[in-house]
Coordinates of C-alpha atoms in Angstrom, one line a residue:
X1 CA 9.3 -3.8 54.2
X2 CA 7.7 -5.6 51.0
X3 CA 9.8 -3.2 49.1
X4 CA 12.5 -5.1 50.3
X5 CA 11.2 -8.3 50.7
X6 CA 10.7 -8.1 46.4
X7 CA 14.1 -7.1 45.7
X8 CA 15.4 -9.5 48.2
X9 CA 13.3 -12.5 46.1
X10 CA 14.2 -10.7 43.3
X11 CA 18.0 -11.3 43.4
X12 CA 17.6 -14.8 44.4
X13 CA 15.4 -15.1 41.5
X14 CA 18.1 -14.3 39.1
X15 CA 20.8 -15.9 40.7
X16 CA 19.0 -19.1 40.5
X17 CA 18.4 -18.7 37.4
X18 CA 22.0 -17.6 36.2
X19 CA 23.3 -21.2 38.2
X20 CA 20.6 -22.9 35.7
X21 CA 21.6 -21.6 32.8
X22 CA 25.4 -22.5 33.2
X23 CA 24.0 -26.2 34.3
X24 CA 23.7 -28.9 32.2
X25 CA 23.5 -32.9 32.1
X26 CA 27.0 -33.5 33.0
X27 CA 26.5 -31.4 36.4
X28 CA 24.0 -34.2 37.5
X29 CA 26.5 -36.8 36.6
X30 CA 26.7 -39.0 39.9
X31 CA 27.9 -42.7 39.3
X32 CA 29.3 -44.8 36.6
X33 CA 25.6 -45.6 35.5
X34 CA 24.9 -42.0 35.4
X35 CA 28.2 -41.5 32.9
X36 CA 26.8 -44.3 30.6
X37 CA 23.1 -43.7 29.9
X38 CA 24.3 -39.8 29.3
X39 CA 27.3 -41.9 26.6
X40 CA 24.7 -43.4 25.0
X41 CA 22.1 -40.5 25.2
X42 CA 24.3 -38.7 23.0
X43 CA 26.5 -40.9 20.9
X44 CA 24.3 -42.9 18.5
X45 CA 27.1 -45.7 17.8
X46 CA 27.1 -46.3 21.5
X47 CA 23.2 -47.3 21.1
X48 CA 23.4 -49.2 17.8
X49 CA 23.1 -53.3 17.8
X50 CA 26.0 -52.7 15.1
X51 CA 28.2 -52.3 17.7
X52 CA 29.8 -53.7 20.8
X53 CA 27.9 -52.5 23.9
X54 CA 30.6 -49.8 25.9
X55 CA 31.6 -50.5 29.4
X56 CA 33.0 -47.6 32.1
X57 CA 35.4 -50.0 34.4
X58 CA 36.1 -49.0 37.9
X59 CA 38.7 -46.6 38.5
X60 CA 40.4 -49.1 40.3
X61 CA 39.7 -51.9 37.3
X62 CA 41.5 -49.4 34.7
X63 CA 44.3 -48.4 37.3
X64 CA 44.7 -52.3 37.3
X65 CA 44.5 -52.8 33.7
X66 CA 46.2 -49.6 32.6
X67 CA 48.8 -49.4 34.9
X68 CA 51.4 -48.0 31.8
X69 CA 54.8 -48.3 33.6
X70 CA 53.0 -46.8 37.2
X71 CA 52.0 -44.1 35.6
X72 CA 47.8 -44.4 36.7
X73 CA 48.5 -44.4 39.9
X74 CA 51.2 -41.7 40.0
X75 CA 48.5 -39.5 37.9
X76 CA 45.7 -41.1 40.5
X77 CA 44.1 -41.7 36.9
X78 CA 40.3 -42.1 37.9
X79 CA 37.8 -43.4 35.0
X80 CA 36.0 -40.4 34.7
X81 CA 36.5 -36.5 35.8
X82 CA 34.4 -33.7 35.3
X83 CA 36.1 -29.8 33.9
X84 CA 35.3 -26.9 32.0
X85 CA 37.4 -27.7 28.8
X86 CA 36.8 -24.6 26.7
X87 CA 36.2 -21.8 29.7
X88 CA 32.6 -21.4 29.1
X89 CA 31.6 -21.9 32.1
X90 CA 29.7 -25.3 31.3
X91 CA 30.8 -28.6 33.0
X92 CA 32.7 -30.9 30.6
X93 CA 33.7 -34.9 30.6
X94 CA 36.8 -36.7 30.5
X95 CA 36.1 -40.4 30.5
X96 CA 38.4 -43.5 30.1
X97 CA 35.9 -46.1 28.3
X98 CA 35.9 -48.9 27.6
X99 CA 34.8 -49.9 23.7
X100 CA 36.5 -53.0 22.2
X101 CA 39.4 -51.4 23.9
X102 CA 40.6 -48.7 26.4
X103 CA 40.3 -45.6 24.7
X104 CA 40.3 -41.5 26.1
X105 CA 37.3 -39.4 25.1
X106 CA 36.0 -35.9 26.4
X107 CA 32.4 -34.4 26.3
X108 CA 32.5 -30.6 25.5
X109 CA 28.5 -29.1 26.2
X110 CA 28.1 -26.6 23.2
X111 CA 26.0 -24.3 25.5
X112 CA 22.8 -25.0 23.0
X113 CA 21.8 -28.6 24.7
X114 CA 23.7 -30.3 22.4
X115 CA 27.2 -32.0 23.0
X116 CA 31.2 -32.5 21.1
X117 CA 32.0 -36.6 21.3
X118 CA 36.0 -36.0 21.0
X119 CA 38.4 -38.8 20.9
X120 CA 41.5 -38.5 21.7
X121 CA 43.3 -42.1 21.5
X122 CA 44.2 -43.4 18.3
X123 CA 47.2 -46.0 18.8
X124 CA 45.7 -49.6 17.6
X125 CA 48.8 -51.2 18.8
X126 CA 50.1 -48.9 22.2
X127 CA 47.9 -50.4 24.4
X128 CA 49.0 -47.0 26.8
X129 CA 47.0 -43.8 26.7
X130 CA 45.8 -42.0 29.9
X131 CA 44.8 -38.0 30.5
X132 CA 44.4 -36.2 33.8
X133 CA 42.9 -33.0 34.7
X134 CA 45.1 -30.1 35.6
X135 CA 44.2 -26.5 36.6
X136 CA 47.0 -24.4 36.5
X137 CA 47.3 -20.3 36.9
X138 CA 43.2 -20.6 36.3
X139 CA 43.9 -22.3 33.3
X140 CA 41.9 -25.7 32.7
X141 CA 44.9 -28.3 31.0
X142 CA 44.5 -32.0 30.1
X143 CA 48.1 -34.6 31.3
X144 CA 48.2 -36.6 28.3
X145 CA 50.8 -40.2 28.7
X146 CA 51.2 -42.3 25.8
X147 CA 53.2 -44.8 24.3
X148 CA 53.9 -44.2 20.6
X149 CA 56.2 -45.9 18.1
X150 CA 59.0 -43.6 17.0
X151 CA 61.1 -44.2 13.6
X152 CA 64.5 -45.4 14.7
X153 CA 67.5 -45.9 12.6
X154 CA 68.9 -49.9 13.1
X155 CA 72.0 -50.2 11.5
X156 CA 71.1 -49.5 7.8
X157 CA 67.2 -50.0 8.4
X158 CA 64.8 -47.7 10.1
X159 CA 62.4 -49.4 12.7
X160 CA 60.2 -48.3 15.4
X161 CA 60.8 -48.3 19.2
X162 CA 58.2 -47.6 21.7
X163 CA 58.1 -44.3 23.9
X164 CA 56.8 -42.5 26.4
X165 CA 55.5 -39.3 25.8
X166 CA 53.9 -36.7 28.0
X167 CA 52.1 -33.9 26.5
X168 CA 49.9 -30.9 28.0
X169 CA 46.9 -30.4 26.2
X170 CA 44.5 -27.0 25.9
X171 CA 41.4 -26.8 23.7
X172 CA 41.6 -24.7 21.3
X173 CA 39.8 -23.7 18.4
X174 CA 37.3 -26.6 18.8
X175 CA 39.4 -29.5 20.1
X176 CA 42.7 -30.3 21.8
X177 CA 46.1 -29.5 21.0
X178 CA 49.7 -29.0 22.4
X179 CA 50.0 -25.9 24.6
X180 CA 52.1 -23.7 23.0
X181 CA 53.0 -20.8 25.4
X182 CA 54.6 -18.6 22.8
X183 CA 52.6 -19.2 19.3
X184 CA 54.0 -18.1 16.3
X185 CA 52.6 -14.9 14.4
X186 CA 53.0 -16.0 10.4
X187 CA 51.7 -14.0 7.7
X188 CA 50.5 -16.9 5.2
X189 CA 50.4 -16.8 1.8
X190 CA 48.5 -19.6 0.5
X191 CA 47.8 -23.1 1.9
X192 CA 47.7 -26.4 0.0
X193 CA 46.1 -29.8 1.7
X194 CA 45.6 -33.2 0.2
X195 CA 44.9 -36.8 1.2
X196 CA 45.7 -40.1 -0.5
X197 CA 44.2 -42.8 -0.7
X198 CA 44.0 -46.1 1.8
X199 CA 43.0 -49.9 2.2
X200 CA 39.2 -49.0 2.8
X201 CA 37.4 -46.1 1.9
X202 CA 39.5 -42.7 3.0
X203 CA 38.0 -39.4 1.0
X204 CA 40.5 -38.7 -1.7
X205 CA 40.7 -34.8 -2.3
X206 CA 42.4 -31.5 -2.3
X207 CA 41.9 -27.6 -0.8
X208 CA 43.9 -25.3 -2.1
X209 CA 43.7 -21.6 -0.4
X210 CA 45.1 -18.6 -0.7
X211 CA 45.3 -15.7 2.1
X212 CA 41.7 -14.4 0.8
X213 CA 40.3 -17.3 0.9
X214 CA 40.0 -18.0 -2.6
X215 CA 39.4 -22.2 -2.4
X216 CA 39.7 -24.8 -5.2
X217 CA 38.6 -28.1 -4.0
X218 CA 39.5 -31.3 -5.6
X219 CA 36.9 -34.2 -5.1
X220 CA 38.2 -37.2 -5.9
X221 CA 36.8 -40.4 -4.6
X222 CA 35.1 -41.0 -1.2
X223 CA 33.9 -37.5 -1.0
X224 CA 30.0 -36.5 -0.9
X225 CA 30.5 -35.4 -4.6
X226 CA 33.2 -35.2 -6.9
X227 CA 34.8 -32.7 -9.8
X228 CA 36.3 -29.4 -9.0
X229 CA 34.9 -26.9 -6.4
X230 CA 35.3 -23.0 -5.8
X231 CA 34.6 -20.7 -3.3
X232 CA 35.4 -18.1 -0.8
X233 CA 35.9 -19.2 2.4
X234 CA 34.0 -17.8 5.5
X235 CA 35.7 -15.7 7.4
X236 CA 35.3 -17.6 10.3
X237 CA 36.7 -20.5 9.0
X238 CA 39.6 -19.4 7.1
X239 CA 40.7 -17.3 10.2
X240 CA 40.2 -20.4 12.6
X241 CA 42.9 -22.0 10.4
X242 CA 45.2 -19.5 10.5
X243 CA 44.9 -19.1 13.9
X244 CA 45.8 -22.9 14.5
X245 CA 48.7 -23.1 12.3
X246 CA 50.1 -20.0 14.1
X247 CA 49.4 -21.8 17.9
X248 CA 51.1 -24.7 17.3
X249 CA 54.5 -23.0 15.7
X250 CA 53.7 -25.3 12.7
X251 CA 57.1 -24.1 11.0
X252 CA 59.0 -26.1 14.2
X253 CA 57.2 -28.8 13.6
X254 CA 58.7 -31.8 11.6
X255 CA 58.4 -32.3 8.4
X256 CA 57.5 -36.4 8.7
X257 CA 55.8 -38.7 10.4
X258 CA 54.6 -41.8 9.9
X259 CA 52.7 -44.6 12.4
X260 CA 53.7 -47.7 12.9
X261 CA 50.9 -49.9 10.7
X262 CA 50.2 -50.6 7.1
X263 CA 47.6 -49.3 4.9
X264 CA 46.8 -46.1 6.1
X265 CA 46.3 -42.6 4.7
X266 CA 48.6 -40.1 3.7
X267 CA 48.2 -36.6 4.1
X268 CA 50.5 -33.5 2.4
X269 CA 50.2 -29.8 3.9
X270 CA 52.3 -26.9 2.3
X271 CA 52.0 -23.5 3.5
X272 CA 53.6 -20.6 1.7
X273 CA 54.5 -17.7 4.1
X274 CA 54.8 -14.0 3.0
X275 CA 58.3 -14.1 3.4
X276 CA 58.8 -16.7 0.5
X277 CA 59.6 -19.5 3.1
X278 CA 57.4 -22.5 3.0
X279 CA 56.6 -25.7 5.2
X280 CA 56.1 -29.0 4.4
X281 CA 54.5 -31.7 6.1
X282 CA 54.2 -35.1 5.0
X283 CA 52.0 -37.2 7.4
X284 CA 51.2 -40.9 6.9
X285 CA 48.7 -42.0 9.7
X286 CA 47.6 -38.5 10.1
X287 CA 48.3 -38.6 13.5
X288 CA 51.8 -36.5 13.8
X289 CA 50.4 -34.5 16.5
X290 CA 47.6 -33.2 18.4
X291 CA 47.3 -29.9 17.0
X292 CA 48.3 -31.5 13.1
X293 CA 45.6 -34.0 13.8
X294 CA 42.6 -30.6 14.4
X295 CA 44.4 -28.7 11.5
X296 CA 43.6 -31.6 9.5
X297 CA 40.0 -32.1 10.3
X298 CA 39.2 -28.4 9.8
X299 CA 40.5 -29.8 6.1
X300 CA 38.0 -32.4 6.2
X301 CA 35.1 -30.6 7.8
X302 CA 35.6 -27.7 4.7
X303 CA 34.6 -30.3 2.3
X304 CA 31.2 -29.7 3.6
X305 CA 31.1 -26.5 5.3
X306 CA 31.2 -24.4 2.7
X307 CA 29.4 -23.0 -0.4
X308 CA 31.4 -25.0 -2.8
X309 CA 30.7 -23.9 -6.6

């Protein structure tokens, strides 16, 4: 019988443990108050006197504030929701906050007791950006409604007009993009990134890449350093890359876009395919897309990433 009785504590032992070790902060999450002292617990800017303090509104404030052409309460848009993001079996945020203005951000737990701030909202002028939770065929998606400003041809000027747009998000390779449900399967040549400059201090600089992952890297101004770089890249970095540009189709992509405001930064991608074709993308605003905008901040994030030489 006390054979038993140890195998039966046993079990339940390691069960309870197994729940605990897929828990984390977010799981205790229970009130608006809750979702704020965990914001500011891991988001330093949210603690600084530098800053405006944030505020989480009541889901039925932001419903009221946001209402974006009925669209919150069609979604039943609630001010924050809980998910697992990235499949990992750790619970993940999505919070509509309040910080100088509306904005969407997500919480993604790392697994190691640390935690990813994404934001997702970028429009300074489209005061319209909401995200829902959506499970579908086991697969944990993100709603995404926005208002953007689209190039429009008046007559024999182009303008912008505002629009609605509805995408479905995934994340993906560290961050959301568009799900694509049949990527693309390019063998890449080489890879060339650069950025301009802006009206403040945007880092300046070039990566150039080939299939190896042979790097040159271009430091211009705003950069940690400057002068010319080399490396290899790591493989896990260099494959992450490719793996994006191949999930979001980038070759069906457009080849411009531009926001709506002045003075912003300008980024160039050309990719050179093994079959000799190549795709350009011009991006002023570097905001074309969801999966554009990760692409680009792998860019960014190889500036320091790497053993640059």
């Amino acid at each position: 019988m006390q054979y038993f009785l140890k195998i039966f504590f046993a079990a339940f032992l390691f069960e309870l443990l197994a729940v605990d070790s897929n828990a984390n902060r977010i799981d205790s999450l229970k009130t608006d108050d809750d979702v704020v002292a965990f914001l500011k617990s891991i988001n330093p800017d949210f603690r600084s006197d530098k800053y405006k303090q944030i505020e989480l509104h009541s889901t039925e404030q932001v419903r009221k504030d946001l209402d974006c052409d009925g669209m919150a309460s069609q979604w039943q848009i609630q001010n924050w929701e809980k998910a697992d993001f990235n499949g990992d079996g750790r619970t993940d945020l999505l919070v509509l906050l309040y910080w100088y203005d509306y904005g969407v951000y997500s919480v993604i737990d790392n697994g190691d007791g640390t935690f990813k701030f994404l934001t997702l909202s970028y429009n300074i002028y489209e005061k319209c950006e909401l995200a829902k939770v959506l499970k579908e065929n086991d697969q944990q998606l993100l709603l995404y409604y926005q208002k953007v400003q689209k190039q429009v041809q008046v007559k024999n000027n182009r303008g912008f007009k505002s629009v609605s747009e509805i995408d479905t998000l995934i994340y993906k390779y560290g961050g959301f993009v568009e799900r694509n449900l049949h990527p693309s399967d390019y063998a890449i040549d080489s890879i060339e990134f650069r950025t301009s400059a802006c009206f403040g201090s945007c880092p300046v600089f070039s990566i150039d890449m080939d299939k190896n992952g042979n790097a040159l890297y271009n430091a211009q101004v705003y950069n940690s350093k400057r002068g010319k770089f080399t490396t290899v890249l790591k493989e896990e970095n260099l494959n992450e890359i490719a793996g994006l540009i191949n999930y979001i189709s980038v070759k069906d992509l457009n080849n411009n876009y531009k926001v709506s405001w002045t003075d912003d930064q300008t980024s160039w991608l050309r990719i050179r395919f093994s079959d000799g074709s190549v795709k350009e993308i011009s991006d002023y605003g570097l905001k074309g897309a969801f999966g554009l905008r990760l692409l680009y901040s792998m860019f960014f994030d190889l500036r320091s990433n790497q053993d640059w030489k």
